[in-house]
Coordinates of C-alpha atoms and ligand atoms in Angstrom, one line a residue:
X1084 CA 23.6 -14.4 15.0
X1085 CA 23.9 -15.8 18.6
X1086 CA 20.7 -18.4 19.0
X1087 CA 19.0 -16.5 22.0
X1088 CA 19.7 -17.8 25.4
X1089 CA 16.6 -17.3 26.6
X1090 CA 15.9 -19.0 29.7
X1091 CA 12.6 -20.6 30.3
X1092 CA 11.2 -18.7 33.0
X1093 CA 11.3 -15.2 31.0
X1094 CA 8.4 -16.7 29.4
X1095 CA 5.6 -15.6 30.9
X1096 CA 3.6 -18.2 33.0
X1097 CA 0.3 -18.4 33.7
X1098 CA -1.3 -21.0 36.1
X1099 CA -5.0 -22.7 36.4
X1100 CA -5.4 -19.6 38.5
X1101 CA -3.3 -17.3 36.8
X1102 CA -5.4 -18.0 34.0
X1103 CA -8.8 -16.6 35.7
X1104 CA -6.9 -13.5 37.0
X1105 CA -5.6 -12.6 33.3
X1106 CA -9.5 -13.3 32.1
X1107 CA -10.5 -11.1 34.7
X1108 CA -7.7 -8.6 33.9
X1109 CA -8.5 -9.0 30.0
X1110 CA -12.1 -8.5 30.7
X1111 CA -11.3 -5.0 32.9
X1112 CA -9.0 -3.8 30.8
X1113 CA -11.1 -4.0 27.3
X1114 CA -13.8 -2.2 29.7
X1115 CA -11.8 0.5 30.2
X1116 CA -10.8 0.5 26.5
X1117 CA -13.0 3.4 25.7
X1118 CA -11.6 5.2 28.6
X1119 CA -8.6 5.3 26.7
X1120 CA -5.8 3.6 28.4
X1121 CA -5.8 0.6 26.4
X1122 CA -5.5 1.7 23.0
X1123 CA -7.3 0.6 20.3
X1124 CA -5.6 2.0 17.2
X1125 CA -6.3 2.8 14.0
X1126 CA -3.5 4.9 13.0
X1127 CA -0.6 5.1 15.1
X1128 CA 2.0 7.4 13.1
X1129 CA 5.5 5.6 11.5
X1130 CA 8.0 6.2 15.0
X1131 CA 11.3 8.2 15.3
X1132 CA 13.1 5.9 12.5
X1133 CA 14.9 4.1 15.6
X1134 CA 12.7 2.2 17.5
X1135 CA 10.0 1.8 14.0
X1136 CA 8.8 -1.7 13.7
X1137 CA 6.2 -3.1 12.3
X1138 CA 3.3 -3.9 14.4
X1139 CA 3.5 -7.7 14.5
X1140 CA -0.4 -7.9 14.3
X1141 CA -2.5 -7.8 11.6
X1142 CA -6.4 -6.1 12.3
X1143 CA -8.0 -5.8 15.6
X1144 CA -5.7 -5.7 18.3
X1145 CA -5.7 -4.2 21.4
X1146 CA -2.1 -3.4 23.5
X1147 CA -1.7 -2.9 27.5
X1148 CA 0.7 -1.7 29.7
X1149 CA 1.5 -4.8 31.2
X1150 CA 5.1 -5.1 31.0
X1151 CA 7.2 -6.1 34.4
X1152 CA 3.6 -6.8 35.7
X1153 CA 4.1 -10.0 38.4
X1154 CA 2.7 -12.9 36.6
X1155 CA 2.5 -16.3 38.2
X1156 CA 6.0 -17.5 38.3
X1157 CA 7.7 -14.5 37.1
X1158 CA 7.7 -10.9 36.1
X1159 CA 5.3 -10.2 32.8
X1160 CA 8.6 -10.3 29.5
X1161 CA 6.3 -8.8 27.1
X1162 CA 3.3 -6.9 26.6
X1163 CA -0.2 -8.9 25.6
X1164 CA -1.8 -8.0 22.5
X1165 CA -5.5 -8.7 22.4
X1166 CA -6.3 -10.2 19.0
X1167 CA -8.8 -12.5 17.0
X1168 CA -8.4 -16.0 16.5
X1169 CA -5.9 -16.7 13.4
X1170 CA -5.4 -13.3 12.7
X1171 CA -2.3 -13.0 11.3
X1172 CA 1.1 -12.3 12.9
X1173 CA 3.7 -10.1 11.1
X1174 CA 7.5 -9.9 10.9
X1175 CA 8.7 -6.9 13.4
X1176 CA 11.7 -6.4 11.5
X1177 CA 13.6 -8.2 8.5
X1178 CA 15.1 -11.5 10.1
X1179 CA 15.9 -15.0 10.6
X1180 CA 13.1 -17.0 12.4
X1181 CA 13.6 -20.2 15.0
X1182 CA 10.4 -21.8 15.9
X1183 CA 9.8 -23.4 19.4
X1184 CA 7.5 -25.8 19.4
X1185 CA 8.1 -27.5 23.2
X1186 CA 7.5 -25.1 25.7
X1187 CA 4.0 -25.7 27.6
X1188 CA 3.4 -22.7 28.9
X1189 CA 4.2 -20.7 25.1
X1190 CA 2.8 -23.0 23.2
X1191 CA 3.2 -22.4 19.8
X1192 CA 5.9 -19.3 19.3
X1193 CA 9.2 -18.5 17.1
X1194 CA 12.0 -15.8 17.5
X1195 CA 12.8 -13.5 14.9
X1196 CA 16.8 -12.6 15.2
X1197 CA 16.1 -9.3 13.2
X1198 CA 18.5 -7.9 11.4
X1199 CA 19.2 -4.7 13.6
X1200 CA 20.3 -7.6 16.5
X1201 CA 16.9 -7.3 18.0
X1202 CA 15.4 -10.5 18.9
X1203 CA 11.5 -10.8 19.0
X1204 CA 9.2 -13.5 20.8
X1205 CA 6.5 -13.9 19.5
X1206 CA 4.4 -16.3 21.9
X1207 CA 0.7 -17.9 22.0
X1208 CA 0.4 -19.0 18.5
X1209 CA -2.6 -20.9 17.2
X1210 CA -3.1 -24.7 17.6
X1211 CA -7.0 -25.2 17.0
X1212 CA -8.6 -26.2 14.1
X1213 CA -11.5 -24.6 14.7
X1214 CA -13.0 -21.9 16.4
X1215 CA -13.7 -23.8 19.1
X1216 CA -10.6 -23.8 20.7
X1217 CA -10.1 -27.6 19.9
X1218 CA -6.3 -27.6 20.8
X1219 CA -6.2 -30.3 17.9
X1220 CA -3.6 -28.4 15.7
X1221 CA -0.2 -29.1 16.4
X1222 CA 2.5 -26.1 16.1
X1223 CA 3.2 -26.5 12.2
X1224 CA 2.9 -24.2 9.5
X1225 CA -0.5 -23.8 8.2
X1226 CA -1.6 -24.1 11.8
X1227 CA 1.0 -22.0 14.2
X1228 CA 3.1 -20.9 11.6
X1229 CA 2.8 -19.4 8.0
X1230 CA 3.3 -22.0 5.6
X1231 CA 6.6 -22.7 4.2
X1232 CA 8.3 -21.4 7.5
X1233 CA 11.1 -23.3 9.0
X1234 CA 13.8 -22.6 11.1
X1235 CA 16.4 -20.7 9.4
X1236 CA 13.5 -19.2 7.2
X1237 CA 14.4 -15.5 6.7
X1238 CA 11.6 -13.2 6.8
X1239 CA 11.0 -9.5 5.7
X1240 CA 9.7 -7.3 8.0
X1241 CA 5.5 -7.2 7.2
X1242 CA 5.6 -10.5 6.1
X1243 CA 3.5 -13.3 7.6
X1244 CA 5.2 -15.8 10.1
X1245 CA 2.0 -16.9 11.6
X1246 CA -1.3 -17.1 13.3
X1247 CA -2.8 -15.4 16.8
X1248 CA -4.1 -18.0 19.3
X1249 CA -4.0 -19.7 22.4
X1250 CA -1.5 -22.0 22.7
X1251 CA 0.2 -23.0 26.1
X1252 CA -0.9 -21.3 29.1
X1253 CA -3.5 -18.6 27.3
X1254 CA -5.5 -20.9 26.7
X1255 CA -9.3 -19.0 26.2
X1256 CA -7.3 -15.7 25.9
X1257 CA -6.1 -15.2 22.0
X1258 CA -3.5 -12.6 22.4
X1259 CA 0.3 -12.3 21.1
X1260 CA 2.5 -12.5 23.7
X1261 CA 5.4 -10.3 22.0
X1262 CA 8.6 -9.8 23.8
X1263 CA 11.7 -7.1 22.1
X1264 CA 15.1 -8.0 23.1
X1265 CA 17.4 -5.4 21.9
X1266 CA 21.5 -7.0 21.1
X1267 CA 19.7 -10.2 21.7
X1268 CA 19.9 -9.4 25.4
X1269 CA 17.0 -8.8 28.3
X1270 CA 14.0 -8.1 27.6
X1271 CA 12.4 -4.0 27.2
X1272 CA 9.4 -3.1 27.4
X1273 CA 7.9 -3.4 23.6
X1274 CA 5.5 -0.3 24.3
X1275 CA 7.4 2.6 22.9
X1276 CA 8.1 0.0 19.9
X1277 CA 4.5 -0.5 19.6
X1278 CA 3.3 2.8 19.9
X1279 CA 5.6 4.0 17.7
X1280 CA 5.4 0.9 15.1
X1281 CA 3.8 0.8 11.5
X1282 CA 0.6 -0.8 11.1
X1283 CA 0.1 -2.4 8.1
X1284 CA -3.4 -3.0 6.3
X1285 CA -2.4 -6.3 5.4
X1286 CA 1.1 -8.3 5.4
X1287 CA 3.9 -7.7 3.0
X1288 CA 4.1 -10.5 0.9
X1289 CA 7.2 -12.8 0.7
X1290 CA 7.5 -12.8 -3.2
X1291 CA 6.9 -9.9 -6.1
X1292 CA 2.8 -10.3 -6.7
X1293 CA 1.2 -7.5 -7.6
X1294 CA -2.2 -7.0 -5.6
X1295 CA -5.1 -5.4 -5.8
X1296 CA -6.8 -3.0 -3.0
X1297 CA -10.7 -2.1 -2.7
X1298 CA -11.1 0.2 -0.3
X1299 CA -14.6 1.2 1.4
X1300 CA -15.2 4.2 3.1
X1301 CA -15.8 8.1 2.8
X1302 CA -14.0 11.0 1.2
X1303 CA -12.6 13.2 3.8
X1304 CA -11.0 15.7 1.1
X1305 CA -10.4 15.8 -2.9
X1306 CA -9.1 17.5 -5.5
X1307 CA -5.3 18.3 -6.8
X1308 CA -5.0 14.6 -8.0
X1309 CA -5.6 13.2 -5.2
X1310 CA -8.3 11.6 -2.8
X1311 CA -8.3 10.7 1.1
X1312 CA -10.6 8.7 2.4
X1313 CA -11.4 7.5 6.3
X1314 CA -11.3 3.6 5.1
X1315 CA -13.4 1.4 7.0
X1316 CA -13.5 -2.1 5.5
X1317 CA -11.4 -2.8 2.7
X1318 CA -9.8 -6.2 0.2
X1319 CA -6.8 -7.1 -1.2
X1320 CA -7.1 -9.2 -4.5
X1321 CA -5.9 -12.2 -5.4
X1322 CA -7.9 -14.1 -2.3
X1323 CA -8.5 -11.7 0.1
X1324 CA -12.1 -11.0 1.5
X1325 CA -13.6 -7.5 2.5
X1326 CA -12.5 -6.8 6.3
X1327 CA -13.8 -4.3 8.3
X1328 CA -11.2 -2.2 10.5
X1329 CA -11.6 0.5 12.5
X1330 CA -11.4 3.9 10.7
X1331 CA -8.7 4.8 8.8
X1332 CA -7.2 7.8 7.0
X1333 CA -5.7 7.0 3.7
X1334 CA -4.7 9.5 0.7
X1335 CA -4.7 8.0 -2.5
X1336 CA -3.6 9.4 -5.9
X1337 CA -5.8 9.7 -8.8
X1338 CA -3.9 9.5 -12.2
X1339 CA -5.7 11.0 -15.0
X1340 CA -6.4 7.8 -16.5
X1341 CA -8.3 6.5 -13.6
X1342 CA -12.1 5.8 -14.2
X1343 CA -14.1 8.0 -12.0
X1344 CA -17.8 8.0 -11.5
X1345 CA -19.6 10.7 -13.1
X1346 CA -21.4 11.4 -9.9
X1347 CA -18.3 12.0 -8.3
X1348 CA -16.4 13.7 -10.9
X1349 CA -16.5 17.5 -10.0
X1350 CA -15.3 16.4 -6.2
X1351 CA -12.6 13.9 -7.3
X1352 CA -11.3 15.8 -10.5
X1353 CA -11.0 19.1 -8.8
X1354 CA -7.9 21.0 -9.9
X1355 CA -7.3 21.9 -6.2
X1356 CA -7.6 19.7 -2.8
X1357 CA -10.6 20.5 -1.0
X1358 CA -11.3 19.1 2.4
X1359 CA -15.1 18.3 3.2
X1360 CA -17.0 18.7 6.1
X1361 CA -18.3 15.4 8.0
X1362 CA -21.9 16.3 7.1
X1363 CA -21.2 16.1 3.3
X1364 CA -19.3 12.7 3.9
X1365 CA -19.8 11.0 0.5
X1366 CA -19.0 7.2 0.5
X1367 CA -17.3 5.6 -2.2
X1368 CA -15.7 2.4 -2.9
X1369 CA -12.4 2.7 -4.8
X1370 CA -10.0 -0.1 -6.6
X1371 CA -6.4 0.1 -7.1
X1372 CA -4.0 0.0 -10.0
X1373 CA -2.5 -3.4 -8.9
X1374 CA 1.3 -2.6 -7.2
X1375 CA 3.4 -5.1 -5.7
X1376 CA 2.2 -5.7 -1.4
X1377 CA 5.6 -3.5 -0.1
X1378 CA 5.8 -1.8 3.2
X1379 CA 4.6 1.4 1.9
X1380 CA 1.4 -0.4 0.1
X1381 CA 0.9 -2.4 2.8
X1382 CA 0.9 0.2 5.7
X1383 CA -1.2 2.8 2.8
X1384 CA 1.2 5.2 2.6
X1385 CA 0.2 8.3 0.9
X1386 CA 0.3 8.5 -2.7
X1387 CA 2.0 4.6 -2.5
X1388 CA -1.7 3.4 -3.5
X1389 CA -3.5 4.7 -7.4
X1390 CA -7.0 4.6 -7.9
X1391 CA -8.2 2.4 -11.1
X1392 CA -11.5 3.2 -10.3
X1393 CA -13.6 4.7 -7.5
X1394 CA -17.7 5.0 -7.6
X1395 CA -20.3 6.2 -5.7
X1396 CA -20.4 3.0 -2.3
Ligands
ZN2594 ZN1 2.0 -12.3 28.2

């Protein structure tokens, strides 16, 4: 793989002034959020098979149309994800990573040379310490980057390379700046990638662990050995912590040696799938037979997850 040649001023530049436009422009735009141009996802479908990558953010995150926008210095490379501080920042593809630590006006970002010859920026990655945008962290793993990562590192796609932030010329803006650069050349617009990319509950992880998922939320339908819920907050066990996301329809199986409430028994254990109506949403919490965090656990795919046990939530 060629090291990209990308030259400085593709990076997107934002000055003192620049910097009040795109707060103003950030602030607009999540106001029209609910009016539907920007999207804010839950579920976007798995894309054509060509242009499928994975979303590189983790939880809330909000896309715009903002490619080839004028920006300051330049033409906008990339489209801005709205995100929250140190969420985390997923691998687009399998790949090889470079991290760039010296640029200014990116701050904190790496390239992923993915294994299709796509090359992903990824740009804006943390540097606080704390939520109060300190700008004490430097660009090192555990701070900017996952842990462990280096240049040279290579990465499967849904696996964590770092943290959302501010670094470099967002500063008070935490968004991914994400740029797609198919045959390592210019840059595209990311859109249709994003549109069309995988969102994953949670990242992929780098080595074989199997995890467990707790799920909360409310059956939408049951029955025929299986149950799909609209998930609203789940957990992923070892470490994780319950997160709330925004709805989320997920089909689970339930193998006959699952525990299942006796409350909920005649809806879960019915011999044929029934779908309910919203009035008779029943909410449950259910826990997974632990499975190893791949693409298809990750991103929820049906059937991919078991339930261990599910009860009345
Ligand atoms: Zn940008």
């Amino acid at each position: 793989m060629t090291p990209v040649s990308l030259p400085r001023m593709r990076i997107h530049r934002t000055t003192a002034r620049g910097a009040l436009l795109l707060s103003l422009f950030l602030a607009l735009s999540l106001a029209v959020v609910s009016a539907s141009r920007a999207v804010n996802e839950p579920n976007d479908p798995p894309g054509n098979g060509k242009k499928s990558i994975i979303f590189p953010v983790i939880g809330a995150a909000t896309t715009f149309d903002d490619w080839g926008d004028p920006r300051g210095q330049g033409r906008h490379a990339g489209n801005d994800i709205l995100t929250t501080w140190r969420s985390p920042a997923v691998a687009a593809e399998d790949g090889t990573i470079r991290l760039w630590t010296t640029s200014s006006r990116a701050g904190c970002m790496l390239y992923i040379y993915g294994a299709s010859g796509t090359t992903y920026l990824y740009i804006h990655l943390n540097n606080d310490l704390t939520a109060k945008r300190d700008n004490r962290g430097t660009c090192v793993p555990g701070v900017a980057y996952a842990r462990g990562l280096k240049t040279g590192s290579r990465v499967k796609a849904g696996q964590i390379i770092g943290y959302n932030g501010d670094s470099g010329d967002a500063e008070g803006n935490y968004h991914l700046h994400f740029e797609v650069h198919p045959n390592d050349g210019v840059d595209v617009n990311p859109r249709p990638y994003l549109n069309a990319a995988r969102r994953l509950l949670f990242p992929v992880q780098s080595v074989a662990r199997p995890v467990t998922v707790g799920l909360k939320g409310t059956v939408v339908a049951a029955g025929g050995g299986v149950v799909e819920l609209s998930v609203t907050s789940f957990r992923v066990w070892p470490g994780g912590k319950w997160v709330t996301i925004p709805a989320r329809l997920m089909e689970l199986a339930v193998p006959v040696e699952s525990v299942v409430d006796e409350s909920l028994v005649d809806l879960v254990r019915s011999p044929t799938r029934r779908t309910l109506s919203s009035r008779s949403a029943t909410k449950v919490v259910a826990f997974t037979i632990p499975a190893e965090a791949t693409l298809a656990v990750a991103s929820g795919e049906p059937g991919a997850l078991s339930v261990d046990r599910i009860r009345p939530g």
